[in-house]
Structure formats: structure tokens, C-alpha cells
Amino acid sequence: MTNDRIFNFSAGPSMLPLSVLETAASEMTNYKGSGMSVMEMSHRSKVYQSIFDETKANFKRIFHVPDTHEILFMQGGATFQFAAVPLNLMGENGTADYAITGNFSKIASKEASKYGKVNIACDSSDRNHTYIPAQEDLKLTPDASYFHYCANNTIYGTEWKYVPDTGSVPLVCDMSSNFLSKPVDVSKYGIIYGGVQKNMAPAGMAVVIIDKSLAGHELPITPKIMNYQTAIDKDSMDNTPPCYTIYMLGLVLKWLDSQGGVEGMEKIKSKKAGILYDMLDNSKMFKAIADKEARSDMNVTFRTGDEELDAKFIKAATEAGFANLKGHRLAGGMRASIYNAMPMEGVEKLADFMREFEKNN
Ligand SMILES: *Cc1c(COP(=O)(O)O)cnc(C)c1O
């Protein structure tokens, strides 16, 4: 079962830890003597409730979520939150600041502009999102309802290395592609959210961590299914939650514990990214696309400068068992997504393969 797996560098959905998949497989038809699959359980049953509670408690412990904040599991992925955030937070002030550092933050800002005024606090599109603007370059609205940014730009391979200082304006962060890859001071944030299919679980939901004091001020048109206060009051079970995805998140969190939690993961992911960036910095053929100071540890974007050679490399890499290295069409070149579940070995072997390819071409 194990030896036919390849190194999958997909940007998402992406690799899950092998041990997690094996546990899920072993529990597939009969979860711990319940006589049924987790997929077949009522979300109101005792056995499912214990899976849910344990998963939420482990998330809170591992990610150090303070008691001021609530953890929500909501269907619809990160894109659902692009609408839920403004609907719940735009409030009476009606203005929100958005930092545009890539495609997803741009989509989020467009969605928000349906529900209020959006002020573009910064926009890195002048250099095709290869950098992250500095704090002093953020144009902030002093009384904005919130400030929204995307911590890791999945398509362009850049990552914020600082937490923006917005004074008393609540920080809202899309962490879809670097959630649980390092410790975060959650108390600094009004909301952290992310689709789970990059670093946490199979697709089908977002994890939302919300400062409880921000809920309950939603616009009157807010659909009930998007209302954070309802989700808090009903503990994410106003309707059927994505039961199996939550179970899988629970298994991933147990695996994360075995890796030293987010503190352990930070060391591992820095080492993995370092292997690839060192390779790129020492290569005459391959070049990293993002500015050095803004490089993402999750999505490593690079190119040769010659589109034909890029295509040749992608083809050869695919044949050698390194899948999904083609860059997003907006960024071009190649992208190696090396989320938490990518083994060290996958990164080392890819770097070796790139050196070999360079020698032969
Ligand atoms: C993948 C991704 C999204 C979109 O997530 P969905 O769950 O498909 O809606 C949004 N933001 C970022 C940063 C992403 O990487």
C-alpha cells in the first residue's frame, strides 16, 4: 500500500500524512467498535460528538487558541469566508481595508465590496506579487471595520514575515495555505480562517478562529448559515457539519502532536524550504521567483527563464515521480507546494533531481 505513493507537490488539495490515511483506512468500515463508518454516523450521536470535541480541544491546545476566541468548523471553504467576513464584520462603519498581495486576497476584496466600501491598503500587482509590502507602506483607514490580508500567497509563493500593526482595527487573516505550519499569536487577531485542504484535512470546510466579541454585529442580510454568532451558539452544528472532514482533521492533529506540534512543524518546514531555496540560490538554471525576504515556506515558486525548458523539466519530473510541479498560470514557471505532510525525503529527492536535470541540460 505504501510503496506505490509518489511525491505530490500539489497546491491543494494536497498530501496528507501516510499514517493518517492508514488510520482512516483501518477505521473506515467500523470506527472503534461502533459498527459503522464515521461517514455513516449521526452528527448528534455520542460517538461522533466525542470525535468533534476531541478535535476542537486538540486544535485549541496545539494552536494555542485563547479563551477569548472560538473555533468554528464551517462548510464552503475559504471562499465562503470571503463573503462571511464582510457580512459579519462590515458593521455600521461600512469600510474595510484589504491588502492585495495575490489572487485570493484580490478575490476576497471584490467579494467584500458587495457589502461595503473597500479601501485597498496595498497592492503588490505592480511586480506581479513577488513581494510583500512593508508596514510603513500600508495605507490604513483609522476607523476601518477590519483589516484583511492573506498570510501566504499560494499562487505566487510569498508569505508575510510580520503581523501588520493596525492599532485597534481588528486583523482578519486568510491562513489557508500556512495554517498550523508555525506558532501564531492568536490574540493579535480578530479572525483567522483557512480552507483545510492545503495543510489540515481533505477539502470541504474552513476552520475559523474568531474573537467572540466580534460576532453578533452582522449585517441584517447575512444568511443564517454564514452568521458567526449562530455558529458560536450552536458549536458549528446549526446544520450537519462536514463530519468526516472534521474526523480527518482530528487524525492530522494527532499526527501533528507526534511532530512536536506547531513548534516542531516550524523547524521542519523551515528546513524543507531551506533545502529548495539553497538549491535555487546555487543553481545557474533555476531561479526563485519571489523576492528573498518574502519567500514562502509552503509554496516554492521558481523558473528557468525559458518556457520550453520549464515544460521539459516538468515532464521529466513527473516521469520521475514528482507530481504537480507546474506553476499556476498567473505566476508561470514551477511551484513546489511543500505543506506539513510533505516528507523531508520528498524535498531532498526533488533538490537532487533538479541538480541532476541541470547537469544534463
Ligand atoms: C486555496 C486558497 C483559497 C481558496 O480556498 P477554497 O477552500 O477553495 O475556497 C483561498 N485563500 C488561499 C490563501 C488559498 O490558498
mmCIF file of C-alpha atoms and ligand atoms in Angstrom:
data_model
loop_
_atom_site.group_PDB
_atom_site.id
_atom_site.type_symbol
_atom_site.label_atom_id
_atom_site.label_comp_id
_atom_site.label_asym_id
_atom_site.label_seq_id
_atom_site.Cartn_x
_atom_site.Cartn_y
_atom_site.Cartn_z
ATOM 1 C CA MET A 1 0.000 0.000 0.000
ATOM 2 C CA THR A 2 2.821 2.385 0.828
ATOM 3 C CA ASN A 3 5.454 1.847 -1.831
ATOM 4 C CA ASP A 4 3.351 2.987 -4.795
ATOM 5 C CA ARG A 5 2.873 6.522 -3.490
ATOM 6 C CA ILE A 6 4.536 9.421 -5.297
ATOM 7 C CA PHE A 7 5.709 12.805 -4.041
ATOM 8 C CA ASN A 8 2.744 15.054 -4.699
ATOM 9 C CA PHE A 9 3.602 18.760 -4.798
ATOM 10 C CA SER A 10 0.017 19.830 -5.469
ATOM 11 C CA ALA A 11 -1.020 23.263 -4.196
ATOM 12 C CA GLY A 12 -4.279 21.850 -2.882
ATOM 13 C CA PRO A 13 -5.912 19.546 -2.219
ATOM 14 C CA SER A 14 -2.548 18.159 -1.289
ATOM 15 C CA MET A 15 -0.719 15.388 0.519
ATOM 16 C CA LEU A 16 -1.948 14.037 3.823
ATOM 17 C CA PRO A 17 0.382 12.171 6.196
ATOM 18 C CA LEU A 18 0.538 8.488 5.211
ATOM 19 C CA SER A 19 -0.095 7.348 8.802
ATOM 20 C CA VAL A 20 -3.289 9.432 8.848
ATOM 21 C CA LEU A 21 -4.538 7.799 5.659
ATOM 22 C CA GLU A 22 -3.686 4.367 7.047
ATOM 23 C CA THR A 23 -5.550 5.012 10.295
ATOM 24 C CA ALA A 24 -8.542 6.309 8.352
ATOM 25 C CA ALA A 25 -8.422 3.209 6.151
ATOM 26 C CA SER A 26 -8.260 0.862 9.142
ATOM 27 C CA GLU A 27 -11.240 2.627 10.758
ATOM 28 C CA MET A 28 -13.171 3.049 7.532
ATOM 29 C CA THR A 29 -15.837 0.388 7.924
ATOM 30 C CA ASN A 30 -16.005 0.121 11.719
ATOM 31 C CA TYR A 31 -14.900 3.036 13.849
ATOM 32 C CA LYS A 32 -13.617 1.761 17.201
ATOM 33 C CA GLY A 33 -16.233 -0.944 17.580
ATOM 34 C CA SER A 34 -19.174 1.324 16.802
ATOM 35 C CA GLY A 35 -20.084 -0.992 13.928
ATOM 36 C CA MET A 36 -20.199 1.868 11.462
ATOM 37 C CA SER A 37 -18.026 4.238 9.478
ATOM 38 C CA VAL A 38 -17.584 7.815 10.704
ATOM 39 C CA MET A 39 -19.248 8.734 7.395
ATOM 40 C CA GLU A 40 -22.403 6.934 8.499
ATOM 41 C CA MET A 41 -22.773 8.421 11.958
ATOM 42 C CA SER A 42 -25.378 10.895 13.076
ATOM 43 C CA HIS A 43 -23.684 14.161 13.911
ATOM 44 C CA ARG A 44 -25.885 14.181 17.037
ATOM 45 C CA SER A 45 -24.615 10.800 18.260
ATOM 46 C CA LYS A 46 -22.445 10.425 21.352
ATOM 47 C CA VAL A 47 -19.685 8.684 19.429
ATOM 48 C CA TYR A 48 -19.492 11.469 16.850
ATOM 49 C CA GLN A 49 -19.731 14.221 19.455
ATOM 50 C CA SER A 50 -16.632 12.813 21.143
ATOM 51 C CA ILE A 51 -14.695 12.930 17.837
ATOM 52 C CA PHE A 52 -15.827 16.529 17.353
ATOM 53 C CA ASP A 53 -14.991 17.622 20.902
ATOM 54 C CA GLU A 54 -11.580 15.984 20.895
ATOM 55 C CA THR A 55 -10.675 17.525 17.541
ATOM 56 C CA LYS A 56 -11.683 21.000 18.670
ATOM 57 C CA ALA A 57 -9.877 20.645 22.014
ATOM 58 C CA ASN A 58 -6.710 19.428 20.306
ATOM 59 C CA PHE A 59 -6.837 22.305 17.829
ATOM 60 C CA LYS A 60 -7.191 24.764 20.704
ATOM 61 C CA ARG A 61 -4.251 23.234 22.575
ATOM 62 C CA ILE A 62 -1.906 22.774 19.611
ATOM 63 C CA PHE A 63 -2.530 26.211 18.057
ATOM 64 C CA HIS A 64 -2.694 27.942 21.473
ATOM 65 C CA VAL A 65 -6.121 29.477 20.936
ATOM 66 C CA PRO A 66 -7.010 31.711 23.922
ATOM 67 C CA ASP A 67 -10.390 31.535 25.696
ATOM 68 C CA THR A 68 -11.366 34.880 24.133
ATOM 69 C CA HIS A 69 -11.586 33.102 20.779
ATOM 70 C CA GLU A 70 -13.891 30.394 19.460
ATOM 71 C CA ILE A 71 -13.003 27.712 16.922
ATOM 72 C CA LEU A 72 -15.617 27.130 14.218
ATOM 73 C CA PHE A 73 -15.820 24.451 11.534
ATOM 74 C CA MET A 74 -17.751 25.844 8.567
ATOM 75 C CA GLN A 75 -18.537 24.348 5.172
ATOM 76 C CA GLY A 76 -17.769 26.185 1.958
ATOM 77 C CA GLY A 77 -14.006 26.576 2.211
ATOM 78 C CA ALA A 78 -12.091 29.830 2.323
ATOM 79 C CA THR A 79 -14.167 31.317 -0.490
ATOM 80 C CA PHE A 80 -17.259 31.099 1.718
ATOM 81 C CA GLN A 81 -15.383 33.189 4.274
ATOM 82 C CA PHE A 82 -14.631 35.843 1.634
ATOM 83 C CA ALA A 83 -18.367 36.659 1.934
ATOM 84 C CA ALA A 84 -18.924 35.705 5.581
ATOM 85 C CA VAL A 85 -16.233 38.077 6.861
ATOM 86 C CA PRO A 86 -17.706 41.288 5.389
ATOM 87 C CA LEU A 87 -21.284 40.216 6.102
ATOM 88 C CA ASN A 88 -20.444 39.705 9.767
ATOM 89 C CA LEU A 89 -17.885 42.447 10.323
ATOM 90 C CA MET A 90 -18.527 45.298 7.898
ATOM 91 C CA GLY A 91 -20.890 46.742 10.510
ATOM 92 C CA GLU A 92 -22.156 50.276 10.694
ATOM 93 C CA ASN A 93 -18.888 51.866 9.689
ATOM 94 C CA GLY A 94 -19.108 50.113 6.313
ATOM 95 C CA THR A 95 -15.420 50.354 5.391
ATOM 96 C CA ALA A 96 -12.762 47.648 5.420
ATOM 97 C CA ASP A 97 -9.072 47.680 4.485
ATOM 98 C CA TYR A 98 -7.748 44.945 2.188
ATOM 99 C CA ALA A 99 -4.114 44.184 1.458
ATOM 100 C CA ILE A 100 -3.799 42.808 -2.074
ATOM 101 C CA THR A 101 -0.775 40.528 -2.283
ATOM 102 C CA GLY A 102 -2.085 37.879 -4.632
ATOM 103 C CA ASN A 103 -5.057 36.375 -6.374
ATOM 104 C CA PHE A 104 -7.007 35.170 -3.350
ATOM 105 C CA SER A 105 -6.789 38.468 -1.468
ATOM 106 C CA LYS A 106 -7.996 40.201 -4.625
ATOM 107 C CA ILE A 107 -10.996 37.882 -4.890
ATOM 108 C CA ALA A 108 -11.710 38.447 -1.189
ATOM 109 C CA SER A 109 -11.659 42.232 -1.652
ATOM 110 C CA LYS A 110 -14.026 42.051 -4.627
ATOM 111 C CA GLU A 111 -16.456 39.973 -2.603
ATOM 112 C CA ALA A 112 -16.285 42.425 0.310
ATOM 113 C CA SER A 113 -17.002 45.372 -1.989
ATOM 114 C CA LYS A 114 -20.532 43.988 -2.439
ATOM 115 C CA TYR A 115 -21.239 44.668 1.219
ATOM 116 C CA GLY A 116 -19.358 47.868 1.965
ATOM 117 C CA LYS A 117 -16.566 50.170 0.946
ATOM 118 C CA VAL A 118 -13.204 48.535 0.388
ATOM 119 C CA ASN A 119 -10.023 50.522 0.811
ATOM 120 C CA ILE A 120 -7.007 48.915 -0.866
ATOM 121 C CA ALA A 121 -4.326 49.196 1.825
ATOM 122 C CA CYS A 122 -1.600 47.953 -0.528
ATOM 123 C CA ASP A 123 -1.306 46.185 -3.861
ATOM 124 C CA SER A 124 1.749 44.238 -4.984
ATOM 125 C CA SER A 125 0.471 43.641 -8.524
ATOM 126 C CA ASP A 126 2.968 46.214 -9.880
ATOM 127 C CA ARG A 127 5.618 43.468 -9.648
ATOM 128 C CA ASN A 128 3.299 40.505 -10.207
ATOM 129 C CA HIS A 129 3.021 39.842 -6.458
ATOM 130 C CA THR A 130 6.656 38.844 -5.985
ATOM 131 C CA TYR A 131 6.966 40.828 -2.743
ATOM 132 C CA ILE A 132 5.116 41.740 0.460
ATOM 133 C CA PRO A 133 4.658 45.466 1.152
ATOM 134 C CA ALA A 134 6.265 46.836 4.331
ATOM 135 C CA GLN A 135 4.271 48.025 7.331
ATOM 136 C CA GLU A 136 5.054 51.690 6.526
ATOM 137 C CA ASP A 137 3.606 51.258 3.032
ATOM 138 C CA LEU A 138 0.171 50.148 4.258
ATOM 139 C CA LYS A 139 -2.472 52.831 3.716
ATOM 140 C CA LEU A 140 -4.702 52.246 6.713
ATOM 141 C CA THR A 141 -8.161 53.634 7.458
ATOM 142 C CA PRO A 142 -8.047 54.597 11.161
ATOM 143 C CA ASP A 143 -11.646 53.557 11.911
ATOM 144 C CA ALA A 144 -11.966 50.659 9.448
ATOM 145 C CA SER A 145 -14.257 47.804 10.471
ATOM 146 C CA TYR A 146 -11.336 45.419 9.932
ATOM 147 C CA PHE A 147 -8.099 44.876 8.011
ATOM 148 C CA HIS A 148 -7.902 41.764 5.806
ATOM 149 C CA TYR A 149 -4.751 40.102 4.480
ATOM 150 C CA CYS A 150 -3.644 36.714 3.180
ATOM 151 C CA ALA A 151 -0.720 35.338 5.202
ATOM 152 C CA ASN A 152 0.634 33.077 2.466
ATOM 153 C CA ASN A 153 0.080 33.649 -1.225
ATOM 154 C CA THR A 154 -0.352 30.161 -2.572
ATOM 155 C CA ILE A 155 -0.078 31.045 -6.261
ATOM 156 C CA TYR A 156 2.863 33.478 -6.145
ATOM 157 C CA GLY A 157 4.850 31.848 -3.334
ATOM 158 C CA THR A 158 5.151 34.797 -0.966
ATOM 159 C CA GLU A 159 4.493 34.895 2.771
ATOM 160 C CA TRP A 160 4.068 37.745 5.248
ATOM 161 C CA LYS A 161 7.002 37.699 7.683
ATOM 162 C CA TYR A 162 5.375 40.192 10.053
ATOM 163 C CA VAL A 163 1.947 40.659 11.585
ATOM 164 C CA PRO A 164 0.553 44.002 10.361
ATOM 165 C CA ASP A 165 0.059 46.594 13.101
ATOM 166 C CA THR A 166 -3.390 48.091 12.599
ATOM 167 C CA GLY A 167 -3.889 49.649 16.034
ATOM 168 C CA SER A 168 -7.399 48.979 17.302
ATOM 169 C CA VAL A 169 -8.670 47.821 13.888
ATOM 170 C CA PRO A 170 -9.315 44.030 14.033
ATOM 171 C CA LEU A 171 -6.972 41.887 11.969
ATOM 172 C CA VAL A 172 -8.588 39.307 9.701
ATOM 173 C CA CYS A 173 -6.287 36.779 8.085
ATOM 174 C CA ASP A 174 -6.707 34.140 5.380
ATOM 175 C CA MET A 175 -4.261 31.444 6.520
ATOM 176 C CA SER A 176 -5.455 28.747 4.114
ATOM 177 C CA SER A 177 -2.015 27.767 2.897
ATOM 178 C CA ASN A 178 0.160 28.139 6.008
ATOM 179 C CA PHE A 179 -2.238 27.285 8.851
ATOM 180 C CA LEU A 180 -0.594 25.073 11.518
ATOM 181 C CA SER A 181 2.859 25.448 9.912
ATOM 182 C CA LYS A 182 4.191 27.609 12.767
ATOM 183 C CA PRO A 183 3.080 29.149 16.068
ATOM 184 C CA VAL A 184 0.870 32.232 15.773
ATOM 185 C CA ASP A 185 -0.098 34.741 18.471
ATOM 186 C CA VAL A 186 -3.837 34.252 18.005
ATOM 187 C CA SER A 187 -4.649 37.020 20.493
ATOM 188 C CA LYS A 188 -3.484 39.580 17.913
ATOM 189 C CA TYR A 189 -6.228 38.520 15.505
ATOM 190 C CA GLY A 190 -9.920 39.225 15.222
ATOM 191 C CA ILE A 191 -10.362 36.328 12.819
ATOM 192 C CA ILE A 192 -8.076 33.698 11.348
ATOM 193 C CA TYR A 193 -9.614 31.435 8.752
ATOM 194 C CA GLY A 194 -8.492 28.911 6.197
ATOM 195 C CA GLY A 195 -9.745 26.222 3.867
ATOM 196 C CA VAL A 196 -8.463 22.910 5.236
ATOM 197 C CA GLN A 197 -7.334 21.200 2.024
ATOM 198 C CA LYS A 198 -3.790 22.605 1.977
ATOM 199 C CA ASN A 199 -2.391 21.789 5.379
ATOM 200 C CA MET A 200 -5.055 20.212 7.529
ATOM 201 C CA ALA A 201 -7.587 17.796 6.047
ATOM 202 C CA PRO A 202 -9.457 16.788 2.903
ATOM 203 C CA ALA A 203 -11.453 19.588 1.251
ATOM 204 C CA GLY A 204 -14.886 20.581 2.444
ATOM 205 C CA MET A 205 -14.584 23.153 5.178
ATOM 206 C CA ALA A 206 -12.823 26.114 6.682
ATOM 207 C CA VAL A 207 -11.522 26.447 10.212
ATOM 208 C CA VAL A 208 -12.469 29.884 11.580
ATOM 209 C CA ILE A 209 -10.956 31.235 14.787
ATOM 210 C CA ILE A 210 -12.884 34.268 15.908
ATOM 211 C CA ASP A 211 -12.607 36.744 18.761
ATOM 212 C CA LYS A 212 -16.061 36.213 20.250
ATOM 213 C CA SER A 213 -16.568 39.955 20.807
ATOM 214 C CA LEU A 214 -16.637 40.466 17.015
ATOM 215 C CA ALA A 215 -19.657 38.205 16.497
ATOM 216 C CA GLY A 216 -23.253 39.378 16.751
ATOM 217 C CA HIS A 217 -22.852 42.567 14.699
ATOM 218 C CA GLU A 218 -23.694 41.092 11.303
ATOM 219 C CA LEU A 219 -25.497 42.954 8.525
ATOM 220 C CA PRO A 220 -29.242 42.140 8.548
ATOM 221 C CA ILE A 221 -28.958 40.407 5.146
ATOM 222 C CA THR A 222 -26.422 37.877 6.487
ATOM 223 C CA PRO A 223 -27.594 34.339 5.704
ATOM 224 C CA LYS A 224 -28.080 32.264 8.850
ATOM 225 C CA ILE A 225 -25.589 29.701 7.563
ATOM 226 C CA MET A 226 -22.916 32.449 7.442
ATOM 227 C CA ASN A 227 -23.699 34.014 10.805
ATOM 228 C CA TYR A 228 -20.740 33.661 13.191
ATOM 229 C CA GLN A 229 -22.899 34.234 16.266
ATOM 230 C CA THR A 230 -25.200 31.376 15.263
ATOM 231 C CA ALA A 231 -22.183 29.169 14.601
ATOM 232 C CA ILE A 232 -20.773 30.002 18.047
ATOM 233 C CA ASP A 233 -24.122 29.443 19.790
ATOM 234 C CA LYS A 234 -24.640 26.099 18.029
ATOM 235 C CA ASP A 235 -20.997 24.983 18.308
ATOM 236 C CA SER A 236 -20.720 24.676 14.490
ATOM 237 C CA MET A 237 -23.735 22.357 14.383
ATOM 238 C CA ASP A 238 -26.635 24.536 13.333
ATOM 239 C CA ASN A 239 -26.834 22.147 10.414
ATOM 240 C CA THR A 240 -24.909 18.978 9.590
ATOM 241 C CA PRO A 241 -21.205 19.792 9.787
ATOM 242 C CA PRO A 242 -18.629 18.239 7.424
ATOM 243 C CA CYS A 243 -18.401 15.254 9.786
ATOM 244 C CA TYR A 244 -15.790 13.188 8.011
ATOM 245 C CA THR A 245 -13.524 16.145 7.271
ATOM 246 C CA ILE A 246 -13.576 17.056 10.972
ATOM 247 C CA TYR A 247 -12.650 13.461 11.841
ATOM 248 C CA MET A 248 -9.745 13.612 9.379
ATOM 249 C CA LEU A 249 -8.618 16.934 10.855
ATOM 250 C CA GLY A 250 -8.606 15.162 14.221
ATOM 251 C CA LEU A 251 -6.258 12.485 12.872
ATOM 252 C CA VAL A 252 -3.981 15.134 11.332
ATOM 253 C CA LEU A 253 -3.820 16.966 14.680
ATOM 254 C CA LYS A 254 -2.742 13.750 16.433
ATOM 255 C CA TRP A 255 -0.044 13.345 13.807
ATOM 256 C CA LEU A 256 0.978 16.978 14.357
ATOM 257 C CA ASP A 257 1.408 16.197 18.051
ATOM 258 C CA SER A 258 3.844 13.448 17.109
ATOM 259 C CA GLN A 259 5.853 16.035 15.127
ATOM 260 C CA GLY A 260 6.148 18.408 18.085
ATOM 261 C CA GLY A 261 3.048 20.485 17.360
ATOM 262 C CA VAL A 262 3.304 23.779 15.507
ATOM 263 C CA GLU A 263 6.657 24.454 17.187
ATOM 264 C CA GLY A 264 8.054 21.221 15.793
ATOM 265 C CA MET A 265 6.456 21.875 12.442
ATOM 266 C CA GLU A 266 8.064 25.321 12.212
ATOM 267 C CA LYS A 267 11.529 23.756 12.442
ATOM 268 C CA ILE A 268 10.680 21.043 9.934
ATOM 269 C CA LYS A 269 9.103 23.353 7.364
ATOM 270 C CA SER A 270 11.960 25.874 7.614
ATOM 271 C CA LYS A 271 14.426 23.078 6.933
ATOM 272 C CA LYS A 272 12.405 21.740 3.987
ATOM 273 C CA ALA A 273 12.028 25.178 2.388
ATOM 274 C CA GLY A 274 15.713 25.894 3.049
ATOM 275 C CA ILE A 275 16.749 22.817 1.069
ATOM 276 C CA LEU A 276 14.863 24.014 -2.014
ATOM 277 C CA TYR A 277 15.818 27.700 -1.754
ATOM 278 C CA ASP A 278 19.502 26.777 -1.230
ATOM 279 C CA MET A 279 19.293 24.649 -4.328
ATOM 280 C CA LEU A 280 17.748 27.544 -6.280
ATOM 281 C CA ASP A 281 20.276 30.094 -4.998
ATOM 282 C CA ASN A 282 23.137 27.854 -6.074
ATOM 283 C CA SER A 283 21.685 26.997 -9.455
ATOM 284 C CA LYS A 284 22.572 28.592 -12.765
ATOM 285 C CA MET A 285 19.473 27.175 -14.405
ATOM 286 C CA PHE A 286 16.665 27.588 -11.857
ATOM 287 C CA LYS A 287 15.730 30.904 -10.222
ATOM 288 C CA ALA A 288 13.361 31.574 -7.338
ATOM 289 C CA ILE A 289 10.526 33.873 -8.453
ATOM 290 C CA ALA A 290 9.647 35.633 -5.175
ATOM 291 C CA ASP A 291 11.849 38.270 -3.511
ATOM 292 C CA LYS A 292 14.190 36.699 -0.973
ATOM 293 C CA GLU A 293 12.632 38.491 2.032
ATOM 294 C CA ALA A 294 9.130 37.403 1.033
ATOM 295 C CA ARG A 295 9.697 33.749 0.159
ATOM 296 C CA SER A 296 7.009 31.319 1.231
ATOM 297 C CA ASP A 297 7.991 28.199 3.162
ATOM 298 C CA MET A 298 4.886 26.429 1.821
ATOM 299 C CA ASN A 299 4.831 27.216 -1.914
ATOM 300 C CA VAL A 300 8.238 27.485 -3.574
ATOM 301 C CA THR A 301 7.905 29.175 -6.978
ATOM 302 C CA PHE A 302 10.755 29.051 -9.494
ATOM 303 C CA ARG A 303 11.568 29.042 -13.193
ATOM 304 C CA THR A 304 14.391 28.643 -15.663
ATOM 305 C CA GLY A 305 13.566 31.742 -17.703
ATOM 306 C CA ASP A 306 12.869 29.595 -20.746
ATOM 307 C CA GLU A 307 9.311 28.282 -21.072
ATOM 308 C CA GLU A 308 10.350 25.316 -23.198
ATOM 309 C CA LEU A 309 12.917 24.273 -20.629
ATOM 310 C CA ASP A 310 10.304 24.709 -17.865
ATOM 311 C CA ALA A 311 7.992 22.362 -19.741
ATOM 312 C CA LYS A 312 10.794 19.844 -20.294
ATOM 313 C CA PHE A 313 11.634 19.922 -16.598
ATOM 314 C CA ILE A 314 8.006 19.449 -15.524
ATOM 315 C CA LYS A 315 7.639 16.487 -17.868
ATOM 316 C CA ALA A 316 10.854 14.848 -16.697
ATOM 317 C CA ALA A 317 9.985 15.456 -13.033
ATOM 318 C CA THR A 318 6.524 13.969 -13.465
ATOM 319 C CA GLU A 319 8.026 10.872 -15.037
ATOM 320 C CA ALA A 320 10.436 10.586 -12.115
ATOM 321 C CA GLY A 321 7.592 10.614 -9.574
ATOM 322 C CA PHE A 322 7.448 14.310 -8.619
ATOM 323 C CA ALA A 323 3.862 15.274 -9.394
ATOM 324 C CA ASN A 324 2.105 18.603 -9.850
ATOM 325 C CA LEU A 325 5.107 20.908 -10.159
ATOM 326 C CA LYS A 326 3.611 23.101 -12.883
ATOM 327 C CA GLY A 327 3.163 26.665 -11.654
ATOM 328 C CA HIS A 328 -0.189 28.430 -11.634
ATOM 329 C CA ARG A 329 -0.864 30.100 -14.980
ATOM 330 C CA LEU A 330 -0.861 33.543 -13.274
ATOM 331 C CA ALA A 331 2.684 33.057 -11.967
ATOM 332 C CA GLY A 332 4.181 30.789 -14.640
ATOM 333 C CA GLY A 333 7.171 28.507 -14.189
ATOM 334 C CA MET A 334 7.094 25.870 -11.487
ATOM 335 C CA ARG A 335 5.703 25.622 -7.983
ATOM 336 C CA ALA A 336 6.589 23.040 -5.354
ATOM 337 C CA SER A 337 3.963 23.078 -2.628
ATOM 338 C CA ILE A 338 5.598 21.593 0.444
ATOM 339 C CA TYR A 339 2.924 21.641 3.107
ATOM 340 C CA ASN A 340 3.205 19.958 6.512
ATOM 341 C CA ALA A 341 2.580 16.457 5.152
ATOM 342 C CA MET A 342 5.339 16.566 2.507
ATOM 343 C CA PRO A 343 8.112 14.366 3.897
ATOM 344 C CA MET A 344 11.655 15.723 4.171
ATOM 345 C CA GLU A 345 12.666 12.955 1.788
ATOM 346 C CA GLY A 346 10.408 14.348 -0.939
ATOM 347 C CA VAL A 347 12.120 17.723 -0.786
ATOM 348 C CA GLU A 348 15.629 16.252 -0.653
ATOM 349 C CA LYS A 349 14.934 13.996 -3.623
ATOM 350 C CA LEU A 350 13.422 16.875 -5.618
ATOM 351 C CA ALA A 351 16.514 19.036 -4.991
ATOM 352 C CA ASP A 352 18.727 16.123 -6.113
ATOM 353 C CA PHE A 353 16.603 15.644 -9.191
ATOM 354 C CA MET A 354 16.867 19.343 -10.072
ATOM 355 C CA ARG A 355 20.667 19.269 -9.744
ATOM 356 C CA GLU A 356 20.790 16.213 -11.970
ATOM 357 C CA PHE A 357 18.491 17.845 -14.534
ATOM 358 C CA GLU A 358 20.666 20.961 -14.560
ATOM 359 C CA LYS A 359 23.805 18.890 -15.163
ATOM 360 C CA ASN A 360 22.210 17.087 -18.117
ATOM 361 C CA ASN A 361 20.661 20.115 -19.772
HETATM 362 C C1 LIG B 1 -6.817 27.666 -1.731
HETATM 363 C C2 LIG B 1 -6.962 29.032 -1.157
HETATM 364 C C3 LIG B 1 -8.202 29.683 -1.100
HETATM 365 C C4 LIG B 1 -9.446 29.068 -1.676
HETATM 366 O O1 LIG B 1 -9.893 28.076 -0.831
HETATM 367 P P1 LIG B 1 -11.273 27.313 -1.089
HETATM 368 O O2 LIG B 1 -11.347 26.432 0.122
HETATM 369 O O3 LIG B 1 -11.143 26.556 -2.364
HETATM 370 O O4 LIG B 1 -12.363 28.307 -1.129
HETATM 371 C C5 LIG B 1 -8.263 30.912 -0.509
HETATM 372 N N1 LIG B 1 -7.165 31.503 0.002
HETATM 373 C C6 LIG B 1 -5.961 30.917 -0.055
HETATM 374 C C7 LIG B 1 -4.767 31.606 0.517
HETATM 375 C C8 LIG B 1 -5.822 29.663 -0.629
HETATM 376 O O5 LIG B 1 -4.610 29.084 -0.688
#
